[in-house]
CSV table of C-alpha atoms in Angstrom, one decimal:
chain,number,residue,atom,x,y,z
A,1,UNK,CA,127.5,-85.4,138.5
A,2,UNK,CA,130.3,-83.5,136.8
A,3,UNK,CA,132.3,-81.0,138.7
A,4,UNK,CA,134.0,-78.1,136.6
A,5,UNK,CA,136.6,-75.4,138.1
A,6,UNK,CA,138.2,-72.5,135.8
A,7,UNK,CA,141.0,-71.0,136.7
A,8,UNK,CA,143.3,-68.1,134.5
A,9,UNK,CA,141.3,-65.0,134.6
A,10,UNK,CA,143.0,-61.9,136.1
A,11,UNK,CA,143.4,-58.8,135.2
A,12,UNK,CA,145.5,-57.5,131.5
A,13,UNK,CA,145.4,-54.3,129.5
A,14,UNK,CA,143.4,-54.0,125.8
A,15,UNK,CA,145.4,-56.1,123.5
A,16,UNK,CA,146.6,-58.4,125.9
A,17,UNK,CA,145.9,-62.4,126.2
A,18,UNK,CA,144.5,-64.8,128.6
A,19,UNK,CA,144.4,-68.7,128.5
A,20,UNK,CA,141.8,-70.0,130.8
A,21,UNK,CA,141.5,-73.5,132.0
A,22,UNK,CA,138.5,-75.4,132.8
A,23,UNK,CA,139.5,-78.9,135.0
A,24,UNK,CA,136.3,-81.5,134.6
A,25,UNK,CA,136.0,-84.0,136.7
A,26,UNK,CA,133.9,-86.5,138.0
A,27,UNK,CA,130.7,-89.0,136.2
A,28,UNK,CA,132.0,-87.7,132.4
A,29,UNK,CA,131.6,-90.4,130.5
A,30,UNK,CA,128.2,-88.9,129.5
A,31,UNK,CA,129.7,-85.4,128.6
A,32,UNK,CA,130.2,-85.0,125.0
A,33,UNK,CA,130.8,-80.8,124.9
A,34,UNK,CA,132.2,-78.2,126.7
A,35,UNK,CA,131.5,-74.8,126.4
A,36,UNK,CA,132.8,-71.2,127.2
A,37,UNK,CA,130.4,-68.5,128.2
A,38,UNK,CA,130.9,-65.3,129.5
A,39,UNK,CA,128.4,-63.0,131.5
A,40,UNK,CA,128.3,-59.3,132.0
A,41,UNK,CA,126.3,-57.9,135.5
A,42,UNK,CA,123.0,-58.2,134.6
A,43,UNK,CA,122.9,-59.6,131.5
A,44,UNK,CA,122.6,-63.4,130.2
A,45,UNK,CA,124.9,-65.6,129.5
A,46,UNK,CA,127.1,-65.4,126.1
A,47,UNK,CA,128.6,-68.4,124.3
A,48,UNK,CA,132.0,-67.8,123.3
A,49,UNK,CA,133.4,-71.2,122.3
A,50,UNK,CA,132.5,-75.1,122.2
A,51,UNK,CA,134.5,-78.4,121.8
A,52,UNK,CA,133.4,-81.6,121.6
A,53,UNK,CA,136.1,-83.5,123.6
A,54,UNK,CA,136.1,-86.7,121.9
A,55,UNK,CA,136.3,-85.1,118.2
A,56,UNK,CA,137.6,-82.1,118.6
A,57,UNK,CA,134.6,-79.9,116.3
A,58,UNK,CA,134.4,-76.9,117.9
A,59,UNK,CA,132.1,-73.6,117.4
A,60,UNK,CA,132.9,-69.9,117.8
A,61,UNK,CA,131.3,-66.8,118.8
A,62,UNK,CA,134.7,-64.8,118.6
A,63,UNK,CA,137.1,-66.0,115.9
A,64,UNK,CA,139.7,-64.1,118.7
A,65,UNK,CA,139.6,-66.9,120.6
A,66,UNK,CA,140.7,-70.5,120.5
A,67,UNK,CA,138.9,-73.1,122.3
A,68,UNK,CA,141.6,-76.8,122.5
A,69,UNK,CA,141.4,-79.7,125.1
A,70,UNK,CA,139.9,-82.7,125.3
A,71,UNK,CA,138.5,-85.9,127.6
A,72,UNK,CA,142.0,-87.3,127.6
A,73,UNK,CA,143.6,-84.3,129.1
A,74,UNK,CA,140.3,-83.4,131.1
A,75,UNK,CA,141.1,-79.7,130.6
A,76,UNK,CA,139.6,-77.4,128.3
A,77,UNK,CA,141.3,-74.8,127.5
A,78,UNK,CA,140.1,-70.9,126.2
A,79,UNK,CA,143.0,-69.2,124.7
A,80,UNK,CA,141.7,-65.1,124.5
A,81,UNK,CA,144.0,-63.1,122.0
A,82,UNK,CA,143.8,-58.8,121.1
A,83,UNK,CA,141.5,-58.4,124.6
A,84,UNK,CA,139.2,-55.7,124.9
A,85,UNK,CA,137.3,-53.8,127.8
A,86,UNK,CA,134.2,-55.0,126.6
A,87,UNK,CA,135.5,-58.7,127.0
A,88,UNK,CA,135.4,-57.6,131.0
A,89,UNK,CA,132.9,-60.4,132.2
A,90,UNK,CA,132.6,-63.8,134.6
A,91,UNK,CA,133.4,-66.6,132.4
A,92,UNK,CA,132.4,-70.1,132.9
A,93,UNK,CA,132.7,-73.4,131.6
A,94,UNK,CA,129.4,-75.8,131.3
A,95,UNK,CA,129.3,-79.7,130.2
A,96,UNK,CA,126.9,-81.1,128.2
A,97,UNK,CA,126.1,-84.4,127.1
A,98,UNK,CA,125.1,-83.3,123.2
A,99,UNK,CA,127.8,-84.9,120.7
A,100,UNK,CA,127.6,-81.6,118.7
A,101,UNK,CA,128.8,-77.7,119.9
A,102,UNK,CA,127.0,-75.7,120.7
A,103,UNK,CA,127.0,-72.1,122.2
A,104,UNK,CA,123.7,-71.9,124.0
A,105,UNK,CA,123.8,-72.2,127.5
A,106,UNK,CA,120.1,-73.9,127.7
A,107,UNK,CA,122.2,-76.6,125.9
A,108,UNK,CA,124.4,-77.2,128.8
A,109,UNK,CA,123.6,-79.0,132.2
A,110,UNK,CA,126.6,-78.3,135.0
A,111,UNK,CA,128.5,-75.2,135.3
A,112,UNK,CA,132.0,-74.0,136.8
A,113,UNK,CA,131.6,-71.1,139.3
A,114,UNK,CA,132.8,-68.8,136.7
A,115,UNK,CA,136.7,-66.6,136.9
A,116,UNK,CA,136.7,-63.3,136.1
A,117,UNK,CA,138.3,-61.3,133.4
A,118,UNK,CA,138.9,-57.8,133.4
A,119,UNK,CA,140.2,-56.0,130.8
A,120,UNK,CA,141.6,-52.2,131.1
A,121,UNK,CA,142.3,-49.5,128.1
């Protein structure tokens, strides 16, 4: 198993920045990628960012953000630049054991419980 807990989201005005954390612990030495995702009420699940910990490639699905961390630190991290409203949503980290990014959340097998981001105009 492979616990995941995010911390960082809160509450900023449009144009503001975030950094989220996402700590991962437990059985990881099977968990090749981490990934960002974000989810609106209602809607599915949206990949944001991906890292493979041991390499460091990563994928994007917003060139405003910056995904960085790694197995040694055992912290991804999401840094979220120019925020939007529209960037209002949960967002999670998920672990998977693929060696190559990847932003689709059928991809992934555990999941954080999510921290949520609001953004105000």
């Amino acid at each position: 198993q492979v616990q995941l807990v995010e911390s960082g989201g809160g509450s900023v005005q449009a144009g503001g920045s975030l950094r989220l954390s996402c700590v991962v612990s437990g059985s990881t030495s099977s968990t090749y990628s981490i990934g960002w995702f974000r989810q609106l009420p209602g809607k599915g699940r949206q990949g944001v960012a991906s890292i493979n910990i041991d390499d460091g490639r990563t994928e994007y699905g917003d060139p405003r953000f910056t995904i960085s961390g790694g197995r040694a630190q055992k912290t991804v991290y999401l840094q979220m630049n120019a925020l939007k409203p529209e960037d209002t949503a949960m967002y999670s980290c998920a672990a998977m054991g693929r060696l190559w990014p990847s932003l689709d959340p059928a991809d992934y097998t555990y999941w954080g419980q999510g921290t949520q981001v609001t953004v105000s105009s």
